[in-house]
């Protein structure tokens, strides 16, 4: 009988749905996405999470208080202009935080030697921003890795946590997992291949296990360093490349291959068409007369019959023309 006091953590909601689909007449175990899990696993005592809008205000104040931020780095101090140029600041500071690195450590590296002044200014901006958050008892993704605590009561409520890893975890995430492994049984499930060498190298470091065979699915108990091979992984088939002169031919090929996959026994829900850009979906819709595809990006409102009808009416009014509706054709607008 399955342990109902066990938590399963997956990288995304699709993986959770696939996991839950395997249970028919049984109680479904608890499962979370990895983002939800980390939200529940950590907290900051005595502080509230700063919302993204107010974080912008505080970062703008921090930049304004450091004169060199504007004179040297050309960071705008006027708020609405700042809104257009804030992404790189938050991205840079957050990347440093989750990598468990500080500006003080990186600015003297040879690779950053030409940017020592710039990094010193950014360091001053970050210090001021953290101070503003601190004064109001707030935290965000930038300061969280420095001041968080593990939610021990939550972690200890599970006898075992199984974390399925697809991709690379940050140093901050690994640090959390290390602390969790001291509170309850924590197992990570991962696959090996030539495409995830960074992940395998990190697991080698934390487990002291040197050898992992490629194309295997492993389970590693972080409490005991016990490694179990769960199954062999089928290597991916060679990628076939096809060139077409027009997008219409690309659409025809996509629909033909989808039909071929279904005939071969592949479930339709496991077939996906990755588009080069969203505009291609409009061409694909025109050719998809049998509605064989679902479109994840939805349908543009501008392409709806309601919008087109409203657009024609508005244009007619602006041009002083009268609009006549044919009642016999009303069904075409439903």
Coordinates of C-alpha atoms in Angstrom, one line a residue:
X1 CA 0.0 0.0 0.0
X2 CA 1.3 3.5 -0.9
X3 CA 2.5 5.8 1.8
X4 CA 0.0 8.6 1.9
X5 CA 2.3 10.7 4.1
X6 CA 4.7 11.0 1.2
X7 CA 5.0 14.1 -0.9
X8 CA 5.8 14.0 -4.6
X9 CA 7.3 17.2 -6.2
X10 CA 7.5 17.7 -10.0
X11 CA 8.9 20.4 -12.1
X12 CA 5.6 21.5 -13.7
X13 CA 1.8 21.0 -13.7
X14 CA 1.9 18.7 -16.7
X15 CA 4.1 16.2 -14.8
X16 CA 1.6 16.3 -11.9
X17 CA -1.3 15.6 -14.2
X18 CA 0.5 12.6 -15.7
X19 CA 1.3 11.3 -12.2
X20 CA -2.3 11.7 -11.0
X21 CA -3.6 9.9 -14.1
X22 CA -1.9 6.7 -12.9
X23 CA -4.4 6.4 -10.0
X24 CA -7.9 5.1 -10.8
X25 CA -9.6 3.7 -7.7
X26 CA -7.0 4.8 -5.2
X27 CA -6.4 7.8 -3.0
X28 CA -4.0 10.2 -4.9
X29 CA -0.9 11.1 -2.9
X30 CA 0.0 14.7 -2.2
X31 CA 1.9 16.3 -5.1
X32 CA 3.2 19.9 -5.8
X33 CA 5.1 21.7 -8.4
X34 CA 8.7 22.6 -7.5
X35 CA 7.8 26.3 -7.3
X36 CA 4.9 25.6 -4.9
X37 CA 7.1 23.3 -2.8
X38 CA 9.9 25.9 -2.3
X39 CA 7.2 28.5 -1.4
X40 CA 5.9 26.3 1.4
X41 CA 9.3 25.0 2.5
X42 CA 10.8 28.4 3.4
X43 CA 9.7 31.5 5.2
X44 CA 11.1 34.8 6.5
X45 CA 10.3 35.4 10.2
X46 CA 8.8 38.8 10.9
X47 CA 8.7 40.0 7.3
X48 CA 6.2 40.1 4.5
X49 CA 6.8 39.4 0.8
X50 CA 7.1 42.6 -1.2
X51 CA 4.8 42.7 -4.2
X52 CA 6.4 43.4 -7.6
X53 CA 4.9 46.9 -8.0
X54 CA 6.3 48.2 -4.7
X55 CA 9.6 46.5 -5.4
X56 CA 9.9 48.7 -8.5
X57 CA 9.3 51.8 -6.3
X58 CA 11.9 50.8 -3.8
X59 CA 14.5 50.0 -6.5
X60 CA 13.8 53.3 -8.2
X61 CA 14.5 55.1 -4.8
X62 CA 17.7 53.0 -4.3
X63 CA 19.0 54.1 -7.8
X64 CA 18.1 57.7 -7.1
X65 CA 20.0 57.7 -3.8
X66 CA 23.2 56.5 -5.5
X67 CA 24.3 59.4 -7.7
X68 CA 26.7 57.4 -9.8
X69 CA 23.9 55.1 -10.9
X70 CA 22.6 57.8 -13.1
X71 CA 25.8 59.7 -14.0
X72 CA 27.9 56.6 -14.8
X73 CA 25.5 53.7 -15.5
X74 CA 22.8 56.0 -17.0
X75 CA 20.1 54.4 -14.9
X76 CA 17.1 56.8 -15.2
X77 CA 15.8 58.3 -12.0
X78 CA 12.5 59.5 -13.4
X79 CA 10.0 56.7 -12.4
X80 CA 8.2 56.1 -15.7
X81 CA 11.4 56.0 -17.6
X82 CA 12.8 53.7 -15.0
X83 CA 9.9 51.3 -15.6
X84 CA 11.3 50.7 -19.1
X85 CA 14.8 49.8 -17.9
X86 CA 14.4 47.9 -14.6
X87 CA 14.4 44.3 -15.8
X88 CA 18.1 43.9 -16.1
X89 CA 18.7 45.2 -12.5
X90 CA 16.2 42.7 -10.9
X91 CA 17.5 39.9 -13.1
X92 CA 21.1 40.6 -12.3
X93 CA 20.6 40.9 -8.5
X94 CA 18.3 37.8 -8.4
X95 CA 20.8 35.7 -10.4
X96 CA 23.5 36.6 -7.9
X97 CA 21.2 35.8 -5.0
X98 CA 20.2 32.3 -6.1
X99 CA 23.7 31.6 -7.2
X100 CA 24.9 32.4 -3.6
X101 CA 27.4 34.9 -4.9
X102 CA 28.1 38.5 -4.0
X103 CA 29.3 41.4 -6.1
X104 CA 32.2 41.8 -3.7
X105 CA 33.4 38.3 -4.7
X106 CA 33.0 38.6 -8.5
X107 CA 34.2 42.2 -9.2
X108 CA 37.8 41.3 -8.6
X109 CA 37.8 38.4 -11.0
X110 CA 39.9 38.9 -14.1
X111 CA 36.9 38.6 -16.4
X112 CA 35.2 41.6 -14.7
X113 CA 38.3 43.7 -14.3
X114 CA 37.1 46.3 -16.7
X115 CA 33.8 46.7 -14.9
X116 CA 35.0 47.2 -11.3
X117 CA 33.6 50.7 -11.1
X118 CA 30.2 49.7 -12.5
X119 CA 30.0 46.7 -10.2
X120 CA 30.8 48.9 -7.2
X121 CA 27.9 51.2 -8.1
X122 CA 25.6 48.3 -8.5
X123 CA 26.8 47.0 -5.1
X124 CA 25.8 50.3 -3.6
X125 CA 22.4 50.2 -5.3
X126 CA 21.8 46.7 -4.0
X127 CA 22.8 47.7 -0.5
X128 CA 20.4 50.6 -0.5
X129 CA 17.6 48.5 -1.9
X130 CA 18.1 45.9 0.8
X131 CA 18.1 48.6 3.4
X132 CA 14.8 50.0 2.1
X133 CA 13.2 46.5 2.3
X134 CA 14.6 46.0 5.8
X135 CA 13.2 49.3 7.1
X136 CA 9.7 48.2 6.1
X137 CA 10.0 44.5 7.2
X138 CA 9.8 43.3 3.6
X139 CA 11.7 40.7 1.5
X140 CA 11.7 39.6 -2.1
X141 CA 13.5 37.0 -4.3
X142 CA 16.7 39.0 -4.1
X143 CA 16.9 39.1 -0.3
X144 CA 15.2 35.8 0.4
X145 CA 18.3 33.6 0.0
X146 CA 20.1 35.6 2.7
X147 CA 17.4 35.7 5.4
X148 CA 15.2 32.6 4.9
X149 CA 14.4 29.9 7.4
X150 CA 13.2 26.3 6.7
X151 CA 9.5 25.6 7.6
X152 CA 10.5 22.7 9.8
X153 CA 6.9 21.9 10.9
X154 CA 5.8 21.6 7.2
X155 CA 8.8 19.5 6.2
X156 CA 8.5 17.1 9.2
X157 CA 4.8 16.6 8.4
X158 CA 5.9 14.3 5.6
X159 CA 7.7 11.0 6.2
X160 CA 9.3 11.1 2.8
X161 CA 9.6 13.6 0.0
X162 CA 10.4 12.5 -3.6
X163 CA 11.6 15.3 -5.9
X164 CA 11.7 14.7 -9.6
X165 CA 14.3 16.9 -11.2
X166 CA 14.1 17.9 -14.9
X167 CA 16.6 20.6 -15.5
X168 CA 19.2 22.5 -13.4
X169 CA 18.7 23.7 -9.8
X170 CA 20.3 26.8 -8.5
X171 CA 22.7 26.8 -5.6
X172 CA 20.0 28.3 -3.4
X173 CA 17.7 25.4 -4.2
X174 CA 20.4 22.8 -3.5
X175 CA 21.0 24.5 -0.2
X176 CA 17.4 24.2 0.7
X177 CA 17.3 20.5 -0.2
X178 CA 20.4 19.9 1.9
X179 CA 18.7 21.4 4.9
X180 CA 15.5 19.5 4.2
X181 CA 17.4 16.2 4.0
X182 CA 18.3 16.7 7.7
X183 CA 14.6 16.8 8.7
X184 CA 13.0 14.0 6.7
X185 CA 13.7 11.4 4.1
X186 CA 14.5 13.2 0.8
X187 CA 14.9 11.4 -2.4
X188 CA 15.7 13.0 -5.8
X189 CA 14.7 11.2 -9.0
X190 CA 16.7 12.2 -12.1
X191 CA 17.7 11.0 -15.6
X192 CA 21.2 10.9 -17.0
X193 CA 22.2 11.8 -20.6
X194 CA 24.8 13.7 -22.5
X195 CA 22.5 16.8 -22.3
X196 CA 22.4 17.3 -18.5
X197 CA 26.1 17.0 -17.6
X198 CA 25.9 20.0 -15.2
X199 CA 23.2 18.4 -13.2
X200 CA 25.1 15.2 -12.9
X201 CA 28.3 17.0 -11.9
X202 CA 26.4 18.8 -9.1
X203 CA 25.0 15.5 -7.9
X204 CA 28.5 14.0 -7.9
X205 CA 29.6 16.8 -5.7
X206 CA 26.9 16.5 -3.1
X207 CA 26.8 12.7 -3.0
X208 CA 30.5 11.8 -3.6
X209 CA 29.3 9.2 -6.1
X210 CA 31.6 9.4 -9.1
X211 CA 30.0 7.1 -11.7
X212 CA 26.6 7.5 -13.3
X213 CA 25.8 5.7 -16.5
X214 CA 24.1 7.6 -19.3
X215 CA 20.5 7.0 -20.2
X216 CA 19.4 5.7 -16.8
X217 CA 16.8 6.9 -14.4
X218 CA 18.1 7.0 -10.8
X219 CA 16.8 7.6 -7.3
X220 CA 19.2 9.1 -4.8
X221 CA 18.5 9.2 -1.1
X222 CA 20.1 12.4 0.1
X223 CA 20.0 11.2 3.7
X224 CA 22.0 8.0 3.1
X225 CA 23.5 8.6 -0.3
X226 CA 22.0 5.3 -1.4
X227 CA 21.6 5.2 -5.2
X228 CA 19.1 3.0 -7.0
X229 CA 18.8 2.6 -10.8
X230 CA 15.0 2.6 -11.5
X231 CA 15.0 1.9 -15.2
X232 CA 16.8 2.4 -18.5
X233 CA 15.9 5.4 -20.6
X234 CA 15.3 5.0 -24.3
X235 CA 17.7 7.2 -26.4
X236 CA 16.1 9.8 -28.5
X237 CA 15.7 9.0 -32.2
X238 CA 17.7 11.0 -34.6
X239 CA 16.1 14.4 -35.5
X240 CA 14.7 14.6 -39.0
X241 CA 15.0 17.9 -40.8
X242 CA 12.7 18.9 -43.6
X243 CA 12.8 22.1 -45.6
X244 CA 9.8 23.7 -47.3
X245 CA 9.4 26.7 -49.6
X246 CA 6.2 28.0 -48.0
X247 CA 4.5 28.0 -44.6
X248 CA 1.5 26.3 -46.2
X249 CA 3.6 23.2 -47.0
X250 CA 5.0 23.3 -43.4
X251 CA 1.4 23.2 -42.1
X252 CA 0.6 20.2 -44.4
X253 CA 3.7 18.4 -43.2
X254 CA 2.8 19.0 -39.5
X255 CA -0.7 17.7 -39.9
X256 CA 0.5 14.6 -41.9
X257 CA 3.1 13.7 -39.2
X258 CA 0.5 14.2 -36.4
X259 CA -1.8 11.8 -38.2
X260 CA 1.1 9.3 -38.8
X261 CA 2.0 9.4 -35.1
X262 CA -1.6 8.6 -34.1
X263 CA -1.7 5.7 -36.5
X264 CA 1.5 4.4 -34.9
X265 CA -0.3 4.3 -31.5
X266 CA 1.0 7.5 -29.9
X267 CA -1.7 9.2 -27.8
X268 CA -2.8 12.5 -29.3
X269 CA -2.3 14.3 -25.9
X270 CA 1.4 13.4 -26.2
X271 CA 1.9 15.0 -29.6
X272 CA 2.9 18.7 -29.7
X273 CA 3.7 21.1 -32.6
X274 CA 6.3 23.7 -31.6
X275 CA 5.8 26.8 -33.7
X276 CA 8.6 29.3 -34.7
X277 CA 6.4 32.2 -33.5
X278 CA 2.8 32.9 -32.6
X279 CA 1.9 34.3 -36.0
X280 CA 2.4 30.9 -37.6
X281 CA -0.6 29.7 -35.6
X282 CA -2.9 31.8 -37.7
X283 CA -1.7 30.1 -40.9
X284 CA -2.0 26.7 -39.2
X285 CA -5.6 27.4 -38.2
X286 CA -6.6 28.2 -41.8
X287 CA -5.3 24.8 -42.9
X288 CA -6.6 22.9 -39.9
X289 CA -10.2 22.5 -41.2
X290 CA -10.8 19.3 -39.2
X291 CA -9.7 21.0 -35.9
X292 CA -7.1 18.3 -35.1
X293 CA -5.0 20.7 -33.0
X294 CA -5.6 22.6 -29.8
X295 CA -3.9 26.0 -29.7
X296 CA -2.2 26.7 -26.4
X297 CA -1.8 30.4 -27.2
X298 CA -5.5 30.9 -27.7
X299 CA -7.1 32.9 -30.4
X300 CA -6.4 36.5 -31.1
X301 CA -9.4 38.7 -30.3
X302 CA -8.7 40.7 -33.5
X303 CA -9.4 37.5 -35.5
X304 CA -12.8 36.9 -33.9
X305 CA -16.0 37.5 -35.7
X306 CA -17.2 39.8 -33.0
X307 CA -14.2 42.1 -33.3
X308 CA -14.4 42.1 -37.1
X309 CA -18.1 43.0 -37.1
X310 CA -17.5 45.8 -34.5
X311 CA -14.5 47.0 -36.6
X312 CA -16.7 47.2 -39.8
X313 CA -19.5 49.0 -37.9
X314 CA -17.0 51.6 -36.4
X315 CA -15.4 52.2 -39.7
X316 CA -18.8 52.7 -41.4
X317 CA -19.9 55.2 -38.7
X318 CA -16.6 57.1 -39.1
X319 CA -17.1 57.2 -42.8
X320 CA -20.7 58.3 -42.5
X321 CA -22.0 55.1 -44.2
X322 CA -25.1 53.2 -43.1
X323 CA -24.8 49.7 -41.9
X324 CA -27.3 47.1 -43.1
X325 CA -27.7 43.7 -41.5
X326 CA -29.0 40.7 -43.4
X327 CA -31.2 38.7 -40.9
X328 CA -30.9 35.6 -43.1
X329 CA -27.1 35.5 -42.5
X330 CA -27.3 36.0 -38.7
X331 CA -26.2 32.4 -38.1
X332 CA -22.8 33.1 -39.5
X333 CA -22.1 35.6 -36.7
X334 CA -23.0 33.2 -33.9

